[in-house]
PDB file of C-alpha atoms in Angstrom:
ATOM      1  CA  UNK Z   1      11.523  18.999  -7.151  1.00 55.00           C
ATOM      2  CA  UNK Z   2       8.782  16.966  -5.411  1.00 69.00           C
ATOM      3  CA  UNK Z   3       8.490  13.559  -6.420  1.00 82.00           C
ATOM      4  CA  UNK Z   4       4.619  13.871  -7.888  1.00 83.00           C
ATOM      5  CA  UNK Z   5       4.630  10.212  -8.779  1.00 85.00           C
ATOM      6  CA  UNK Z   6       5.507   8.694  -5.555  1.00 88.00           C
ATOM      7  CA  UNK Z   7       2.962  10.942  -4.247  1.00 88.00           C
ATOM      8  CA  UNK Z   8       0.221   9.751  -6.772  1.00 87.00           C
ATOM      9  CA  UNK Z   9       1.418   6.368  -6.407  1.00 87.00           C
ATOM     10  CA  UNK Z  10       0.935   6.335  -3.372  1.00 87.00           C
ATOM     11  CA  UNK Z  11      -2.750   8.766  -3.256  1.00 87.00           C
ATOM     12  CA  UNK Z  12      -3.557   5.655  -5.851  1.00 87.00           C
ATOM     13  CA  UNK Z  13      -2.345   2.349  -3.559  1.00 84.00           C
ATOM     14  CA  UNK Z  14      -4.566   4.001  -1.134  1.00 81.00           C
ATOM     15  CA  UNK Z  15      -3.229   6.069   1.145  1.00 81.00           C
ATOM     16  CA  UNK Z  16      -5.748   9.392   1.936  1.00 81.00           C
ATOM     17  CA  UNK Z  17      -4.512  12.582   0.794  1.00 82.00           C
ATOM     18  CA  UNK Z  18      -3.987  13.761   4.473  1.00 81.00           C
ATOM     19  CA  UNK Z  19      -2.084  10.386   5.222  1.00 82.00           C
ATOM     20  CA  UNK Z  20      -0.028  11.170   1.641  1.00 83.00           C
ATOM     21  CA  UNK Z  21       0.333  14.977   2.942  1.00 80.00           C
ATOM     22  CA  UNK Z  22       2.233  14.176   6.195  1.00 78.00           C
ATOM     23  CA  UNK Z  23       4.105  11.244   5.187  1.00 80.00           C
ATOM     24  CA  UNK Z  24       5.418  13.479   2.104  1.00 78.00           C
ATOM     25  CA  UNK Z  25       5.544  17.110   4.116  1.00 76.00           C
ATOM     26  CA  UNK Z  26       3.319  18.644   1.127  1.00 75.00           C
ATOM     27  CA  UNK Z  27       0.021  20.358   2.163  1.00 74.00           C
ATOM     28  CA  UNK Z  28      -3.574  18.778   1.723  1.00 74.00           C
ATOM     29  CA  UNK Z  29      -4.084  21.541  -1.200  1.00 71.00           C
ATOM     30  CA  UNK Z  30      -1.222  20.487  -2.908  1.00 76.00           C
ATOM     31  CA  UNK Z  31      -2.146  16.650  -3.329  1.00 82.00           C
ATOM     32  CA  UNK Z  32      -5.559  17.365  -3.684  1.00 81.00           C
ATOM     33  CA  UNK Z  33      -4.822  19.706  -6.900  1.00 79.00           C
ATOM     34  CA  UNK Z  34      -2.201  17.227  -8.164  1.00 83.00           C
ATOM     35  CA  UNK Z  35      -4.669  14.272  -8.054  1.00 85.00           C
ATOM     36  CA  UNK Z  36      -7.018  15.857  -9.849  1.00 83.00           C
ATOM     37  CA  UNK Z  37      -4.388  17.251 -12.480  1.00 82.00           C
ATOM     38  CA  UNK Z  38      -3.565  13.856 -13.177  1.00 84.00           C
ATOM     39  CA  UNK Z  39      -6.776  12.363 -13.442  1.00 85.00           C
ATOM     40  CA  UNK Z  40      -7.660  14.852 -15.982  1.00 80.00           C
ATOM     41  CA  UNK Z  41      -4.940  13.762 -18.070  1.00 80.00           C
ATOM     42  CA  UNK Z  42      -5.801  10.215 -18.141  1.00 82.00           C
ATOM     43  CA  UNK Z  43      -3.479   8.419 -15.700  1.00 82.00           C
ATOM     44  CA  UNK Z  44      -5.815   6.625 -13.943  1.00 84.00           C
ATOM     45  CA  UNK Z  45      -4.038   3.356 -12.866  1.00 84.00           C
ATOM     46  CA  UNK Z  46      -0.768   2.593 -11.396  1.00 82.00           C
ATOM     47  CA  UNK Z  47       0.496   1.092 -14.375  1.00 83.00           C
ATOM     48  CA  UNK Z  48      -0.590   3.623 -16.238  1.00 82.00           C
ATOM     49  CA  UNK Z  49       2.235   6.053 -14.270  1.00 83.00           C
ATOM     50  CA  UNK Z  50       4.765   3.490 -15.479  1.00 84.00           C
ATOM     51  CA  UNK Z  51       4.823   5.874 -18.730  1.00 82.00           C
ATOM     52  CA  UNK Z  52       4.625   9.287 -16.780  1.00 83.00           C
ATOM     53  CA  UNK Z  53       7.461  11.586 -14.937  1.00 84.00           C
ATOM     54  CA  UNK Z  54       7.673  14.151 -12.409  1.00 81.00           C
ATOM     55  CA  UNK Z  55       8.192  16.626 -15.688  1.00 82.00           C
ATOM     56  CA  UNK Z  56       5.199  15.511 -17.263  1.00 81.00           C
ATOM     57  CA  UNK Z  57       3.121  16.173 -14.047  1.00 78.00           C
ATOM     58  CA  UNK Z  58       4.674  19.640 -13.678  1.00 76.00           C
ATOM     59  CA  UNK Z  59       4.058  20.492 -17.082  1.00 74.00           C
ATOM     60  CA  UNK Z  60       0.588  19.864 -16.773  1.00 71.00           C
ATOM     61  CA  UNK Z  61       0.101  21.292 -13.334  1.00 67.00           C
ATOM     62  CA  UNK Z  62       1.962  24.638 -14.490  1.00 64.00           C
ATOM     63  CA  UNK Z  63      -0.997  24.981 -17.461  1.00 61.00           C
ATOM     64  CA  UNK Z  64      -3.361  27.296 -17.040  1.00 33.00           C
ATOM     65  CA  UNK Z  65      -7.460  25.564 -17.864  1.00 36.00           C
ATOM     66  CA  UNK Z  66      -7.901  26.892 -21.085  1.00 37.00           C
ATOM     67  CA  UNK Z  67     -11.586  26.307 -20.527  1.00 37.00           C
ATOM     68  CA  UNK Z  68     -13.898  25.554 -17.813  1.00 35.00           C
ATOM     69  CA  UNK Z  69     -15.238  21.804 -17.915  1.00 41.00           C
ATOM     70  CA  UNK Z  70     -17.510  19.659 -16.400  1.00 43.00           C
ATOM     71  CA  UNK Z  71     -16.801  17.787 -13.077  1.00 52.00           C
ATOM     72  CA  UNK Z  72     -19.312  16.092 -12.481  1.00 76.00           C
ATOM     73  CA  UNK Z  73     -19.285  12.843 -11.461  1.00 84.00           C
ATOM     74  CA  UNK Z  74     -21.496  10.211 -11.868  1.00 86.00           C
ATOM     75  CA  UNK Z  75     -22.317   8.354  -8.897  1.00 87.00           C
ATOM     76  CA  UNK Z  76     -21.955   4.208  -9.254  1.00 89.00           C
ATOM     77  CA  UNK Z  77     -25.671   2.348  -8.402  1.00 88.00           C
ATOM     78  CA  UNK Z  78     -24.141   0.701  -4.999  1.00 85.00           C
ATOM     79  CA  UNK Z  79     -27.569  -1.458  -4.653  1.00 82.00           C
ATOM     80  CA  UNK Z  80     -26.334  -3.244  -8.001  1.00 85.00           C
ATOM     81  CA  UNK Z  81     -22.813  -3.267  -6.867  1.00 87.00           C
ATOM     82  CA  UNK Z  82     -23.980  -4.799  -3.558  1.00 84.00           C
ATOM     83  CA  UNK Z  83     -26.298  -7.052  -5.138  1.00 81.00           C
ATOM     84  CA  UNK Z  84     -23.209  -8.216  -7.696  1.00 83.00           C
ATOM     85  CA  UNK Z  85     -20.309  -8.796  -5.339  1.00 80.00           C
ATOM     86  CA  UNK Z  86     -22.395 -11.566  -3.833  1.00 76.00           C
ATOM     87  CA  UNK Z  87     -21.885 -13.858  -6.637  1.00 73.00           C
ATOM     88  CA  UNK Z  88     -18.489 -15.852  -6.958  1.00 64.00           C
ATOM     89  CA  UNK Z  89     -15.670 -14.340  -8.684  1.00 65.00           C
ATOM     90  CA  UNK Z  90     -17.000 -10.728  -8.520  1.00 76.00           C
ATOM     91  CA  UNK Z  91     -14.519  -8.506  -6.873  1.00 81.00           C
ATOM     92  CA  UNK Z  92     -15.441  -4.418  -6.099  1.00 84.00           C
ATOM     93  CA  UNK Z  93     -12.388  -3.797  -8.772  1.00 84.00           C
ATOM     94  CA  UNK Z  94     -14.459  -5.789 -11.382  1.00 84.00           C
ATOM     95  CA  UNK Z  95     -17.402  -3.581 -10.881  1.00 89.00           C
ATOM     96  CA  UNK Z  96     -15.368  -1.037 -10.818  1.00 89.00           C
ATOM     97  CA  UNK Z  97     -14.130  -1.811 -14.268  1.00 86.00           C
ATOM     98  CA  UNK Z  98     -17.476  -1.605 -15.312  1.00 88.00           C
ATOM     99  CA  UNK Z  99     -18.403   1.426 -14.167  1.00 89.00           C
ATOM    100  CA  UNK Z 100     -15.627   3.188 -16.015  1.00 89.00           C
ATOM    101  CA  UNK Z 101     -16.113   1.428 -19.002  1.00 86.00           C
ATOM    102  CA  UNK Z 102     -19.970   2.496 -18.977  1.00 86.00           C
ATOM    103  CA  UNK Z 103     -18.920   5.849 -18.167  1.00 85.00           C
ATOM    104  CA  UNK Z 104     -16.823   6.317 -20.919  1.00 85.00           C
ATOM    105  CA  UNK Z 105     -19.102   5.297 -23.550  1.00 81.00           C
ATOM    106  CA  UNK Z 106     -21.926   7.705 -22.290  1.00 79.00           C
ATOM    107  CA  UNK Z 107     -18.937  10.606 -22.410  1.00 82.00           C
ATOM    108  CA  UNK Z 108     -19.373  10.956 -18.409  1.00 83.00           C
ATOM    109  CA  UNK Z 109     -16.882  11.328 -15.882  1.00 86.00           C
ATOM    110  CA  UNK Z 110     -16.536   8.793 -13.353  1.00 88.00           C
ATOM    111  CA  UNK Z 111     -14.644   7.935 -10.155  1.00 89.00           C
ATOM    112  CA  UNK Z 112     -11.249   6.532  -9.445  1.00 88.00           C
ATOM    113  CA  UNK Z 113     -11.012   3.334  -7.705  1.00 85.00           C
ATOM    114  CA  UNK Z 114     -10.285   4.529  -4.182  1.00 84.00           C
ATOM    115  CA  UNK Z 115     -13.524   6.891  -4.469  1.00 86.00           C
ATOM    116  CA  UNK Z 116     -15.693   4.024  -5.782  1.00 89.00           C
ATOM    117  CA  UNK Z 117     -14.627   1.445  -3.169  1.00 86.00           C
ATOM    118  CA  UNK Z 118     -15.082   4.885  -0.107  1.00 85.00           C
ATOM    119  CA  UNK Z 119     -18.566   5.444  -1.518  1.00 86.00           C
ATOM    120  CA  UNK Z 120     -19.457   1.560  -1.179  1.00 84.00           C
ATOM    121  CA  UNK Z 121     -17.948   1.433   2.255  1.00 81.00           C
ATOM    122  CA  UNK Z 122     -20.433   4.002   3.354  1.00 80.00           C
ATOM    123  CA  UNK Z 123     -23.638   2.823   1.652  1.00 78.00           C
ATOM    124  CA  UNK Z 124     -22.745  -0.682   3.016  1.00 76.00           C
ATOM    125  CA  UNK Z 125     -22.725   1.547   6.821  1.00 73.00           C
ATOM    126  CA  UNK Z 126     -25.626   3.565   5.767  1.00 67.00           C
ATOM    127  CA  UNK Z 127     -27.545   0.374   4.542  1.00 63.00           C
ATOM    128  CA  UNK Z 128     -26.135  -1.744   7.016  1.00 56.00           C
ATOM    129  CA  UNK Z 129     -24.633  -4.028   4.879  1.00 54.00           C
ATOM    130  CA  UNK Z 130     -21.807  -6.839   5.021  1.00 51.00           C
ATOM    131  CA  UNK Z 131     -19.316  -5.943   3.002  1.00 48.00           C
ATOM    132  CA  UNK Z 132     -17.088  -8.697   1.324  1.00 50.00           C
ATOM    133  CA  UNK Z 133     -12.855  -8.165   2.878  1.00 49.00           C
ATOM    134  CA  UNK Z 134     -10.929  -8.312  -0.780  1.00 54.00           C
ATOM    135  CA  UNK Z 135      -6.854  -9.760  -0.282  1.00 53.00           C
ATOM    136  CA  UNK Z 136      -6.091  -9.223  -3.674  1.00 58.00           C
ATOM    137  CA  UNK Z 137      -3.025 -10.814  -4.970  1.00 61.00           C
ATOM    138  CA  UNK Z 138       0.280  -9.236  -5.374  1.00 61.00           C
ATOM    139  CA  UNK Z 139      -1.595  -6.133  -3.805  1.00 75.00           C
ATOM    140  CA  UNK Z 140      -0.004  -5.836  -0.368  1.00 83.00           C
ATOM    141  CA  UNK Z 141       3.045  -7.347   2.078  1.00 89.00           C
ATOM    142  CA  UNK Z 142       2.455  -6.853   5.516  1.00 89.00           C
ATOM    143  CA  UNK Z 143       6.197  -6.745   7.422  1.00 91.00           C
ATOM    144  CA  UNK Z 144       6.705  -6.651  11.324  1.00 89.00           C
ATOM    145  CA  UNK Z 145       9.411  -8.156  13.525  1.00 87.00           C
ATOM    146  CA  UNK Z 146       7.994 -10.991  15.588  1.00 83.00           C
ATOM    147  CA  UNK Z 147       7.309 -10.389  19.237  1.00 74.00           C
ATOM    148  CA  UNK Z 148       9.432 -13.546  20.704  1.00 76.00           C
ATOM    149  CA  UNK Z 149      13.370 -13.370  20.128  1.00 82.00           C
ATOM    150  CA  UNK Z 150      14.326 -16.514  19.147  1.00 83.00           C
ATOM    151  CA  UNK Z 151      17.386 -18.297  21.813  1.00 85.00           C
ATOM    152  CA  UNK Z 152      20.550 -19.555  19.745  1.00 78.00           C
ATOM    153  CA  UNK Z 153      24.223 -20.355  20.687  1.00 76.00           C
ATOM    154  CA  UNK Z 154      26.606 -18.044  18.564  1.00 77.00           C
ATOM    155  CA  UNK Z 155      29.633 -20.230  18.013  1.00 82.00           C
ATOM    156  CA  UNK Z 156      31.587 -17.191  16.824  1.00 81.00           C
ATOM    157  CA  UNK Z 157      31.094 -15.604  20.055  1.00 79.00           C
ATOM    158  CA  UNK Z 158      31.001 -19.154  21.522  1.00 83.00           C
ATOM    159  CA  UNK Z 159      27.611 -17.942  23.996  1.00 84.00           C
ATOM    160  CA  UNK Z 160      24.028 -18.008  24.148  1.00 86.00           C
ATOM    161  CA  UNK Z 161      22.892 -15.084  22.520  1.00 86.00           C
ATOM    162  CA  UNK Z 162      19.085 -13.604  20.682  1.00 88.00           C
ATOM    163  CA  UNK Z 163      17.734 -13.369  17.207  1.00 90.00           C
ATOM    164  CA  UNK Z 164      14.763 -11.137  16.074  1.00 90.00           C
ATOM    165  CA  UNK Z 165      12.175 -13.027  13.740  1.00 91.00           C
ATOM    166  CA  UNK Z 166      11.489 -10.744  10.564  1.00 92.00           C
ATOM    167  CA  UNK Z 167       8.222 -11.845   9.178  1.00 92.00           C
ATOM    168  CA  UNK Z 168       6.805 -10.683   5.855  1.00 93.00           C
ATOM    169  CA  UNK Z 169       2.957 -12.156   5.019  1.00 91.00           C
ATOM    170  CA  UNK Z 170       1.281 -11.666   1.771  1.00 89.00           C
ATOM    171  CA  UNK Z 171      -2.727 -11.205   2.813  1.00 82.00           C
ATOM    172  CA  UNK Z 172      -4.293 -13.079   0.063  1.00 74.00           C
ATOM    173  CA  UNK Z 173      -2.572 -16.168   0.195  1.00 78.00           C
ATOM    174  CA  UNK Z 174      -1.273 -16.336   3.747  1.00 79.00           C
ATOM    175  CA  UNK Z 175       1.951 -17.399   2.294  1.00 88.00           C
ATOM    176  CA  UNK Z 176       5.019 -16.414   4.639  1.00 92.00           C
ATOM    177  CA  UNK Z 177       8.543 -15.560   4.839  1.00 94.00           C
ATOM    178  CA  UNK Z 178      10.476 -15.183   7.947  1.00 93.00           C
ATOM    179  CA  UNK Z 179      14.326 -14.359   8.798  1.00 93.00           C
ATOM    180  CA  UNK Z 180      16.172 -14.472  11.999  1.00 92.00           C
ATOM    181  CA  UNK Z 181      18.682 -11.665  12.027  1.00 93.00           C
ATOM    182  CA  UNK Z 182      21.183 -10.319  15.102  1.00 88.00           C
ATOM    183  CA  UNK Z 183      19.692  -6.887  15.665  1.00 89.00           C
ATOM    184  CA  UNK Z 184      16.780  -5.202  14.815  1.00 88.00           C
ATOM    185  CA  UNK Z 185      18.527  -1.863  12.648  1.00 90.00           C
ATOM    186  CA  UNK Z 186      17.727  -0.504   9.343  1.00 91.00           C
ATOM    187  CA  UNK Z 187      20.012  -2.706   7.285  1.00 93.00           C
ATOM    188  CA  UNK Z 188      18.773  -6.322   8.745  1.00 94.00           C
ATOM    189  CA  UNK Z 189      14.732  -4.515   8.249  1.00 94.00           C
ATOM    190  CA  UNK Z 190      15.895  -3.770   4.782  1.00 95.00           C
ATOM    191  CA  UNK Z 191      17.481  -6.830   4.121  1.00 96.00           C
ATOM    192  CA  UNK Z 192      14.643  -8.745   4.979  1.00 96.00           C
ATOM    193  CA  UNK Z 193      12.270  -7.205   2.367  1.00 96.00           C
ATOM    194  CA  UNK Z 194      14.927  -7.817  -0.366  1.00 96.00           C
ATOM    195  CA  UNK Z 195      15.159 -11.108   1.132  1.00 96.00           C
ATOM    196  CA  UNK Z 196      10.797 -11.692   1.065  1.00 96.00           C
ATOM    197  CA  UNK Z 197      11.110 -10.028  -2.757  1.00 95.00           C
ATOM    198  CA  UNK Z 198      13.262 -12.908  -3.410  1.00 95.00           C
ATOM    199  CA  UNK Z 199      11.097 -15.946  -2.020  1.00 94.00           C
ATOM    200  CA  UNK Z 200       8.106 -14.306  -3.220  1.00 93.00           C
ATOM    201  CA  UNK Z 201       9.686 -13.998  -6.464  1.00 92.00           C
ATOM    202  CA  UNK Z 202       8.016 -10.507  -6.823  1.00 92.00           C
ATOM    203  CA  UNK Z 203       6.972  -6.834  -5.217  1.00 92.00           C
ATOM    204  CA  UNK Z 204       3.736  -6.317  -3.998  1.00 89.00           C
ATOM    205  CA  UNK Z 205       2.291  -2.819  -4.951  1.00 84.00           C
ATOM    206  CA  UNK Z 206       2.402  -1.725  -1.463  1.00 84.00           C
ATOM    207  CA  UNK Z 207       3.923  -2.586   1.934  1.00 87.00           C
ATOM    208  CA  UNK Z 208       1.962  -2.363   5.067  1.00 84.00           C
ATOM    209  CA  UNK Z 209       4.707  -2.540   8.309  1.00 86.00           C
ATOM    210  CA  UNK Z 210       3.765  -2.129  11.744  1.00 72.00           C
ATOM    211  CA  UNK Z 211       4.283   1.398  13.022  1.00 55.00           C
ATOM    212  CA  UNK Z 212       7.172   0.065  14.474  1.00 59.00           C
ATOM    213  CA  UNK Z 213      10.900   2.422  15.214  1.00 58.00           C
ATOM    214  CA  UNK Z 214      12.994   0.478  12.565  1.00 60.00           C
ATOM    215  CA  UNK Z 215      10.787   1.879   9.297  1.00 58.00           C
ATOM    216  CA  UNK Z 216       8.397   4.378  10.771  1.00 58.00           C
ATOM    217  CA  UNK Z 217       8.702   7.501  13.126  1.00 56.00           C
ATOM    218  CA  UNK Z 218       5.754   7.881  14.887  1.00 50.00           C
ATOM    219  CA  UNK Z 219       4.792  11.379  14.646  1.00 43.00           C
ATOM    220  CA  UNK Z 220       1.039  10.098  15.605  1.00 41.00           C
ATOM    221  CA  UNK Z 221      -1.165   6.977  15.222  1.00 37.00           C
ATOM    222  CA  UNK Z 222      -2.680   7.846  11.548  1.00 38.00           C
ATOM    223  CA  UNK Z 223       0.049  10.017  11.060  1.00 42.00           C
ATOM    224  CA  UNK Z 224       3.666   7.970  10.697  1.00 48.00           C
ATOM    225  CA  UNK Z 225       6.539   9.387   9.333  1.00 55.00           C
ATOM    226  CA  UNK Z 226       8.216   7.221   7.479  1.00 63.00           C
ATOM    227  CA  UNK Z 227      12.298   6.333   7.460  1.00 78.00           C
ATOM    228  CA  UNK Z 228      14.260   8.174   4.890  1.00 84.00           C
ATOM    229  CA  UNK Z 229      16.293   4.781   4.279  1.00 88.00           C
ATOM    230  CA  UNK Z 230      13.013   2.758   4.166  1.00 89.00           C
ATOM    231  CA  UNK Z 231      11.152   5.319   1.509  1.00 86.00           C
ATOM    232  CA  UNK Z 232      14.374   4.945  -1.241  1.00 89.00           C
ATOM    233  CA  UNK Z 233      14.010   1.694  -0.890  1.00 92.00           C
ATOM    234  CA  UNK Z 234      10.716   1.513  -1.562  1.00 90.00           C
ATOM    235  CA  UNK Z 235      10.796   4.001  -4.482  1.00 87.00           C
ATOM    236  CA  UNK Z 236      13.917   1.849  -6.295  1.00 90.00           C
ATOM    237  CA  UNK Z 237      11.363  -1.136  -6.171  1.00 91.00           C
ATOM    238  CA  UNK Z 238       8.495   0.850  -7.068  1.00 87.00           C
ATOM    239  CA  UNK Z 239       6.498  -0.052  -3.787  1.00 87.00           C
ATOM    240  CA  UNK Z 240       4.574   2.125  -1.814  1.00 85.00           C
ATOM    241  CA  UNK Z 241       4.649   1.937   2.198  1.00 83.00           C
ATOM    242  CA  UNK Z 242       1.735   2.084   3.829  1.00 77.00           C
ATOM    243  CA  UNK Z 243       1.929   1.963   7.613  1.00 68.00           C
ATOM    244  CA  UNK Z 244      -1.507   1.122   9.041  1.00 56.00           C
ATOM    245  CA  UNK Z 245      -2.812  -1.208  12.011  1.00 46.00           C
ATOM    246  CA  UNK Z 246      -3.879  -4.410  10.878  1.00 42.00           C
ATOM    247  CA  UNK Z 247      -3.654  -7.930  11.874  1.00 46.00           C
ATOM    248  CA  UNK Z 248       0.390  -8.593  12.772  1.00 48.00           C
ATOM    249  CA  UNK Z 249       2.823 -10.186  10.378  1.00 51.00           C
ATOM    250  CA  UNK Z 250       3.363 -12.121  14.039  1.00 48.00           C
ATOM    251  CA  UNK Z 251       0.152 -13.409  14.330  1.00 46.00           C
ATOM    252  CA  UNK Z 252       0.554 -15.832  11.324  1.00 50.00           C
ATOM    253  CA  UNK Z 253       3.276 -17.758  12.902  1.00 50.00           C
ATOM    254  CA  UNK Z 254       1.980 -20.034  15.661  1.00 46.00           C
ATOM    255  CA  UNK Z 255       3.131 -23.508  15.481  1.00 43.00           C
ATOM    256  CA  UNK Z 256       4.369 -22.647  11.940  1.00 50.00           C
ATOM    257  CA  UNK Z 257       8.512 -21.867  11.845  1.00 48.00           C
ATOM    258  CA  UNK Z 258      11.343 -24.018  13.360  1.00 44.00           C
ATOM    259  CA  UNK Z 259      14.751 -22.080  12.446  1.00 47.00           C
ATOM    260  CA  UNK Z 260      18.326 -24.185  13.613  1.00 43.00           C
ATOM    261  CA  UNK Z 261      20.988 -21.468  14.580  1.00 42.00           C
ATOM    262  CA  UNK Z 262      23.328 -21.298  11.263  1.00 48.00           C
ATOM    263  CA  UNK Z 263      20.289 -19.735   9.671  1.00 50.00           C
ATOM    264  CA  UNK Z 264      20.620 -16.712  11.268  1.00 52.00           C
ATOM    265  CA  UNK Z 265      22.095 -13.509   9.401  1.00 54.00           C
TER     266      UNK Z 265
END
């Protein structure tokens, strides 16, 4: 059966349908269809597919509309939303929030986050507009092995040998965690996340790696495929990976980590 949640969980973290469609080998139809099946029927949130099961999203897909409905959406007034998210403390998912709430009370359908933060984006183009870069917390880990191996003598092989930096930043509060292992293969990768989970004392909603050979095939730039290994092991900590190119895990480290040889896995 395909795994509808991971797919939605993943549509919903942020990932475009097309991204979701090639990562996931399901057709552009197919994800478009099963967002909007589960929109319909009120999972709107992450947490609110906490409660819901790759049954329960077949079930409803395999119903036939029993009636036709309205879909029309009401578009969000982006000069107030502008005009808002230039006072202190307002974030776009605030006025997002908002927008929802108001929508429900006048019985009209509204847009899901991802749609409501697109829309802005392109008013902000169309209007020229500066739009406010949200790190929200808990939302994202970036991972990436550091450029630099690191120069240590192995006293079990009693040489000189290298050590690959894995580095794991969370955006928002620029905190870091970084691992010297021997080798740069799936189980030291792995390990490290497990590892950052740990220290962080949490998992972030999503995980944004490099498109680098160790978690991600690269099948084209927007268009990774992802590691079989590295997907389960996002899916049994209820993650979603979302490789992207962004500003290196690497980058974060100047003048920041001294590591003594014995620390190395």
């Amino acid at each position: 059966m395909t795994d509808y949640v991971t797919i939605i969980r993943a549509v919903y973290s942020g990932l475009s349908q097309r991204q979701v469609a090639a990562t996931y080998k399901v057709s552009r139809n197919t994800v478009a269809l099963l967002v909007q099946q589960v929109k319909a029927s009120g999972w709107l949130t992450l947490d609110d597919l906490e409660s819901v099961d790759n049954a329960a999203i077949s079930e409803k897909l395999n119903k036939t509309a029993s009636s036709t409905r309205d879909v029309t959406f009401t578009m969000p007034d982006y000069e107030y939303v502008h005009q808002e998210l230039a006072k202190p403390h307002v974030t776009l998912k605030l006025l997002w929030e908002e927008y929802v709430e108001a929508c429900q009370q006048n019985g009209e359908r509204f847009y899901m986050e991802t749609q409501f933060r697109q829309y802005y984006h392109k008013f902000a183009r169309v209007h020229k507009a500066t739009i406010r870069l949200e790190h929200k917390p808990a939302l994202s880990m970036e991972v990436d092995w550091a450029g630099t191996k690191l120069g240590f003598f192995d006293t079990e092989m009693g040489k000189l040998a290298e050590a690959s930096l894995f580095v794991a930043v969370l955006p928002c509060s620029q905190l870091i965690y970084a691992q010297p292992f021997r080798d740069e293969k799936m189980p030291s990768w792995i390990a490290g996340h497990v590892h950052a989970f740990e220290y962080f004392a949490g998992v972030p909603k999503t995980l944004v790696p490099d498109n680098l050979k160790t978690g991600v095939r690269q099948s084209g730039f927007y268009e990774p495929e992802l590691n079989h290994t590295y997907q389960e092991m996002a899916a049994h900590y209820g993650t979603v990976i979302l490789p992207a190119r962004v500003r290196k895990p690497k980058d974060y480290l100047q003048n920041h980590i001294i590591f003594k040889s014995g620390e190395i896995s």
